[in-house]
Amino acid sequence: MAISCFAMWLPSAFRLNVGLDNDNYLNQFNAMTQLSNVFTYYEPGYALLCYLCKTWFDDYQVLLFVTAMLTGCFMWRSIYKYSNSYVLCIMGYIAVNMYFMSFTVIRQFIAVAILTTTIGSIKERKFLKFLLIWLLAVCFHYTALVFFVLYFLHSDNDYFFSWKNCLIIIGTVLFFSYYDQLVGGAFTTLSVLRDGYSMYEESDTIKNLREIIFLFPILLYALFFRKNLNQLGENNVVLTWVVILLIIAKIIGIMSPVFSRIHYYFVFAGPILMSYAPKLSSQFARVFVTLAIVVYYVWSINLIFNYQWEDFLPYYSIFDR
């Protein structure tokens, strides 16, 4: 596990000019010449990290080292704590494009990695612990606000599909789909979201629908094997909800393209849940589902090569200077 973590940290930490947003991040880093700029550029947590790296080292590569370390440490901790098979889970982490997207969507994937550690606090109903972790994630990316509803969807005393959960889901979809009409500029944070992420309003509907079809097998797996998976580990109840929110978040992204990236917060549950396939009670189910997952992962990696690889290639490292 440690070797895998280190091997995956190296390409991320030593990358050079990789990712569509790299120039924006570099310009922001160079602008962090004084502390007051922390509240001017992006979210305060990431801006403060930029300021410290700029002040102490004045080297953008150090920032990439640190952000790769933050994303990796939080994500690997969750894989170690919540998954059953490190091999299947890490393979899934790569196959669903989380690893490569962390190269270019730096701020949001730090927030994603932080939020993966909330599964235990949600199951144990430790609201204060969940709240503190969630607020830390929001400090790195404002779209992490959407993750807050997960705490209220899961409860030991509720049926899986209860009226309360249905109302929460419907309310979340309506709010994030029509938030601008509902609140306008009343909340500064929401105004920042609207202004900062308006670049995604020209959304590719065909691509979004293709991604929903791609995510659908994960939802079917989570729902079909929910009872069996829940018996294997109590955290899988929460992870099943995360997968359901994954599809809902993708639908919200289609209805309101400003939020087209919020589904990233829920993708991590798929690889963790799928890592439990070798422990299904039926031998036929274990073999069939595990093979199906491997085929699914190979197919998804093929999609990355065909549609999204141009974001990461050609790959350059600091040794190519």
Coordinates of C-alpha atoms in Angstrom, one line a residue:
M1 CA 0.0 0.0 0.0
A2 CA 2.8 2.4 1.0
I3 CA 4.7 1.6 -2.2
S4 CA 1.6 2.2 -4.3
C5 CA 1.0 5.6 -2.6
F6 CA 4.5 6.7 -3.2
A7 CA 4.5 5.5 -6.8
M8 CA 1.4 7.5 -7.5
W9 CA 2.5 10.6 -5.7
L10 CA 5.7 10.9 -7.7
P11 CA 4.1 11.7 -11.1
S12 CA 1.8 14.2 -9.5
A13 CA 4.4 16.0 -7.4
F14 CA 7.0 16.3 -10.1
R15 CA 4.7 17.2 -13.0
L16 CA 5.5 20.3 -15.0
N17 CA 2.9 22.4 -16.9
V18 CA 0.4 19.6 -16.9
G19 CA -3.3 20.2 -16.8
L20 CA -5.7 22.7 -18.4
D21 CA -5.8 24.9 -15.3
N22 CA -2.0 25.0 -14.7
D23 CA -1.5 28.5 -16.0
N24 CA -4.3 29.9 -13.8
Y25 CA -2.8 28.2 -10.7
L26 CA 0.7 29.5 -11.6
N27 CA -0.7 33.1 -12.1
Q28 CA -2.5 32.9 -8.7
F29 CA 0.7 31.6 -7.0
N30 CA 2.7 34.5 -8.4
A31 CA 0.1 37.0 -7.2
M32 CA 0.4 35.8 -3.6
T33 CA 2.8 38.5 -2.5
Q34 CA 0.9 39.7 0.6
L35 CA -1.5 38.2 3.1
S36 CA -4.4 40.3 2.1
N37 CA -4.5 38.5 -1.2
V38 CA -5.6 35.3 0.6
F39 CA -9.2 36.7 0.5
T40 CA -9.0 37.9 -3.0
Y41 CA -8.1 34.8 -5.0
Y42 CA -10.2 31.6 -4.9
E43 CA -11.0 29.9 -1.6
P44 CA -9.2 31.0 1.5
G45 CA -7.7 27.6 2.4
Y46 CA -6.0 27.1 -0.9
A47 CA -5.1 30.8 -1.2
L48 CA -3.4 30.6 2.3
L49 CA -1.5 27.5 1.2
C50 CA -0.3 29.4 -1.9
Y51 CA 0.7 32.4 0.2
L52 CA 2.8 30.2 2.6
C53 CA 4.6 28.4 -0.2
K54 CA 5.2 31.7 -2.0
T55 CA 6.5 33.4 1.1
W56 CA 8.7 30.5 2.4
F57 CA 10.0 29.0 -0.8
D58 CA 8.9 31.2 -3.8
D59 CA 8.8 28.1 -5.9
Y60 CA 5.6 26.9 -7.6
Q61 CA 6.9 23.3 -7.7
V62 CA 6.8 23.2 -3.9
L63 CA 3.1 24.0 -4.0
L64 CA 2.6 21.0 -6.4
F65 CA 4.5 18.8 -4.0
V66 CA 2.3 19.9 -1.1
T67 CA -1.0 19.7 -2.9
A68 CA -0.1 16.2 -4.2
M69 CA 0.8 15.1 -0.7
L70 CA -2.4 16.5 0.8
T71 CA -4.6 14.8 -1.8
G72 CA -2.7 11.6 -1.6
C73 CA -2.6 11.3 2.2
F74 CA -6.3 11.9 2.7
M75 CA -7.3 9.6 -0.2
W76 CA -4.9 6.8 0.7
R77 CA -6.1 7.0 4.4
S78 CA -9.7 6.4 3.2
I79 CA -8.7 3.6 0.9
Y80 CA -6.7 1.9 3.7
K81 CA -9.5 2.3 6.2
Y82 CA -12.7 1.7 4.2
S83 CA -11.8 -0.6 1.3
N84 CA -11.5 -4.4 1.3
S85 CA -9.1 -4.9 -1.7
Y86 CA -6.4 -2.3 -2.2
V87 CA -5.7 -3.6 -5.7
L88 CA -9.3 -3.3 -6.9
C89 CA -9.8 0.1 -5.1
I90 CA -6.6 1.7 -6.4
M91 CA -7.3 0.3 -9.9
G92 CA -10.8 1.9 -9.6
Y93 CA -9.3 5.2 -8.4
I94 CA -7.3 5.3 -11.6
A95 CA -10.1 3.9 -13.8
V96 CA -12.8 6.4 -12.8
N97 CA -10.3 9.2 -13.6
M98 CA -9.9 10.6 -10.1
Y99 CA -6.1 10.2 -10.1
F100 CA -5.5 12.0 -13.4
M101 CA -8.1 14.7 -12.7
S102 CA -6.2 15.6 -9.5
F103 CA -3.4 16.8 -11.7
T104 CA -5.5 19.6 -13.2
V105 CA -8.4 20.2 -10.8
I106 CA -6.1 20.8 -7.8
R107 CA -8.3 22.7 -5.4
Q108 CA -11.4 20.6 -5.8
F109 CA -9.6 17.3 -5.5
I110 CA -8.0 18.4 -2.2
A111 CA -11.6 19.0 -1.0
V112 CA -12.7 15.6 -2.4
A113 CA -9.8 13.8 -0.6
I114 CA -10.6 15.6 2.7
L115 CA -14.3 14.6 2.4
T116 CA -13.5 10.9 1.9
T117 CA -12.5 10.9 5.6
T118 CA -16.1 11.8 6.8
I119 CA -17.6 8.3 6.2
G120 CA -16.8 7.2 9.8
S121 CA -18.2 10.3 11.4
I122 CA -21.4 10.1 9.3
K123 CA -21.9 6.4 10.4
E124 CA -21.2 7.2 14.0
R125 CA -23.4 10.3 13.9
K126 CA -20.6 12.6 15.1
F127 CA -21.9 15.8 13.7
L128 CA -19.2 18.2 15.1
K129 CA -16.4 16.1 13.7
F130 CA -18.2 15.9 10.3
L131 CA -18.9 19.6 10.4
L132 CA -15.2 20.5 11.0
I133 CA -14.0 18.2 8.2
W134 CA -16.6 19.6 5.8
L135 CA -15.7 23.2 6.6
L136 CA -12.0 22.4 6.0
A137 CA -13.0 21.0 2.5
V138 CA -15.1 24.1 1.8
C139 CA -12.1 26.2 2.5
F140 CA -10.4 24.6 -0.5
H141 CA -13.4 24.5 -2.9
Y142 CA -16.8 26.1 -2.4
T143 CA -18.7 23.4 -4.3
A144 CA -18.0 21.1 -1.3
L145 CA -21.1 22.7 0.1
V146 CA -23.2 20.0 -1.7
F147 CA -21.6 17.3 0.5
F148 CA -23.4 18.6 3.6
V149 CA -26.7 16.9 2.7
L150 CA -25.1 13.4 3.0
Y151 CA -25.0 13.6 6.8
F152 CA -28.8 14.0 7.0
L153 CA -29.6 11.3 4.4
H154 CA -28.1 8.6 6.6
S155 CA -29.7 7.6 9.9
D156 CA -29.8 4.3 11.8
N157 CA -33.5 4.8 12.5
D158 CA -34.7 5.5 8.9
Y159 CA -35.6 3.2 6.1
F160 CA -33.2 3.5 3.2
F161 CA -35.8 5.1 1.0
S162 CA -37.9 7.2 3.5
W163 CA -40.0 10.3 2.9
K164 CA -37.4 12.3 4.7
N165 CA -34.6 11.2 2.4
C166 CA -36.8 11.7 -0.7
L167 CA -37.6 15.3 0.4
I168 CA -33.9 16.0 1.1
I169 CA -32.9 14.7 -2.4
I170 CA -35.6 16.6 -4.2
G171 CA -34.8 19.8 -2.2
T172 CA -31.1 19.5 -3.0
V173 CA -31.8 19.0 -6.7
L174 CA -34.2 22.0 -6.9
F175 CA -31.9 24.3 -4.8
F176 CA -28.7 23.7 -6.8
S177 CA -30.5 23.6 -10.1
Y178 CA -32.3 26.9 -9.6
Y179 CA -30.2 28.5 -6.8
D180 CA -29.6 31.7 -8.8
Q181 CA -33.3 32.3 -9.2
L182 CA -34.0 31.3 -5.6
V183 CA -31.3 33.4 -3.7
G184 CA -29.7 35.6 -6.4
G185 CA -26.8 37.5 -4.9
A186 CA -28.1 37.2 -1.3
F187 CA -25.2 34.9 -0.3
T188 CA -21.6 35.9 -1.1
T189 CA -20.4 32.3 -1.4
L190 CA -23.1 31.4 -3.9
S191 CA -22.4 34.6 -5.9
V192 CA -18.7 33.6 -6.0
L193 CA -19.8 30.1 -7.3
R194 CA -21.9 31.7 -10.0
D195 CA -19.2 34.1 -11.1
G196 CA -16.2 31.8 -10.8
Y197 CA -17.7 28.8 -12.4
S198 CA -19.7 30.4 -15.2
M199 CA -17.1 29.0 -17.6
Y200 CA -18.9 25.7 -17.5
E201 CA -22.3 27.0 -18.7
E202 CA -21.5 25.9 -22.2
S203 CA -21.9 22.3 -21.1
D204 CA -21.7 19.4 -23.5
T205 CA -25.1 17.6 -23.0
I206 CA -24.1 14.5 -25.0
K207 CA -20.9 14.1 -23.0
N208 CA -22.9 14.5 -19.7
L209 CA -25.4 11.9 -20.8
R210 CA -22.6 9.5 -21.7
E211 CA -21.0 10.0 -18.3
I212 CA -24.3 9.2 -16.6
I213 CA -24.5 5.9 -18.6
F214 CA -20.9 5.3 -17.6
L215 CA -21.8 5.8 -13.9
F216 CA -25.0 3.8 -14.0
P217 CA -23.3 0.3 -13.4
I218 CA -21.9 1.6 -10.2
L219 CA -25.4 2.6 -9.0
L220 CA -26.8 -0.8 -10.0
Y221 CA -24.0 -2.6 -8.2
A222 CA -24.5 -0.5 -5.0
L223 CA -28.3 -1.0 -5.0
F224 CA -28.3 -4.7 -6.0
F225 CA -25.7 -5.9 -3.5
R226 CA -26.7 -3.3 -0.8
K227 CA -27.9 -5.8 1.7
N228 CA -24.9 -8.1 1.3
L229 CA -22.5 -5.2 1.3
N230 CA -24.0 -3.7 4.4
Q231 CA -23.5 -7.0 6.2
L232 CA -19.8 -6.8 5.2
G233 CA -19.2 -3.4 6.7
E234 CA -21.4 -0.7 8.3
N235 CA -19.7 2.0 6.3
N236 CA -21.1 0.6 3.1
V237 CA -24.5 2.0 4.0
V238 CA -23.1 5.5 3.8
L239 CA -21.1 4.6 0.7
T240 CA -24.3 3.4 -1.1
W241 CA -25.8 6.8 -0.3
V242 CA -22.7 8.5 -1.8
V243 CA -23.2 6.5 -5.0
I244 CA -26.8 7.6 -5.2
L245 CA -25.7 11.3 -4.7
L246 CA -23.1 10.7 -7.5
I247 CA -25.9 10.2 -10.0
I248 CA -28.0 13.1 -8.6
A249 CA -25.0 15.4 -8.6
K250 CA -24.4 14.6 -12.3
I251 CA -28.1 15.4 -13.1
I252 CA -27.7 18.7 -11.2
G253 CA -24.7 19.4 -13.4
I254 CA -26.8 19.0 -16.5
M255 CA -29.6 21.2 -15.2
S256 CA -27.2 23.8 -13.9
P257 CA -23.9 23.6 -15.7
V258 CA -22.2 25.9 -13.2
F259 CA -22.3 22.9 -10.9
S260 CA -21.0 20.4 -13.6
R261 CA -18.1 19.3 -11.4
I262 CA -19.9 18.6 -8.1
H263 CA -20.2 14.9 -8.9
Y264 CA -16.5 14.6 -8.3
Y265 CA -17.2 14.6 -4.5
F266 CA -19.1 11.3 -4.7
V267 CA -17.1 9.3 -7.3
F268 CA -14.7 7.8 -4.6
A269 CA -17.4 5.6 -3.2
G270 CA -17.5 3.5 -6.4
P271 CA -14.0 2.0 -6.2
I272 CA -14.3 1.5 -2.4
L273 CA -17.7 -0.4 -2.7
M274 CA -16.4 -2.4 -5.7
S275 CA -13.4 -3.6 -3.7
Y276 CA -15.8 -5.7 -1.6
A277 CA -16.9 -7.9 -4.6
P278 CA -14.5 -10.7 -3.6
K279 CA -16.4 -11.0 -0.3
L280 CA -19.9 -11.5 -1.7
S281 CA -21.6 -14.5 -0.1
S282 CA -22.1 -16.5 -3.4
Q283 CA -19.1 -17.9 -5.1
F284 CA -20.7 -17.3 -8.5
A285 CA -21.4 -13.7 -7.5
R286 CA -17.8 -13.2 -6.3
V287 CA -16.3 -14.5 -9.6
F288 CA -18.8 -12.9 -11.9
V289 CA -19.0 -9.5 -10.3
T290 CA -15.2 -9.3 -9.8
L291 CA -14.6 -10.1 -13.5
A292 CA -17.3 -7.6 -14.5
I293 CA -15.7 -4.9 -12.4
V294 CA -12.3 -5.6 -14.0
V295 CA -13.9 -5.3 -17.5
Y296 CA -15.7 -2.2 -16.4
Y297 CA -12.5 -0.6 -15.2
V298 CA -10.7 -1.5 -18.5
W299 CA -13.5 0.0 -20.5
S300 CA -13.5 3.2 -18.4
I301 CA -9.7 3.6 -18.8
N302 CA -10.3 3.3 -22.6
L303 CA -12.8 6.1 -22.3
I304 CA -10.2 8.3 -20.6
F305 CA -7.7 7.6 -23.4
N306 CA -10.3 8.4 -26.1
Y307 CA -11.9 11.5 -24.6
Q308 CA -9.9 13.1 -21.8
W309 CA -6.2 12.1 -22.2
E310 CA -5.4 15.3 -24.0
D311 CA -5.7 17.1 -20.7
F312 CA -2.6 15.3 -19.3
L313 CA -0.4 14.6 -22.3
P314 CA 2.3 15.3 -23.2
Y315 CA 3.4 14.7 -19.7
Y316 CA 6.4 16.7 -18.6
S317 CA 8.3 16.5 -15.3
I318 CA 10.7 18.9 -13.6
F319 CA 13.5 16.7 -15.0
D320 CA 12.5 17.8 -18.6
R321 CA 13.5 21.4 -17.9

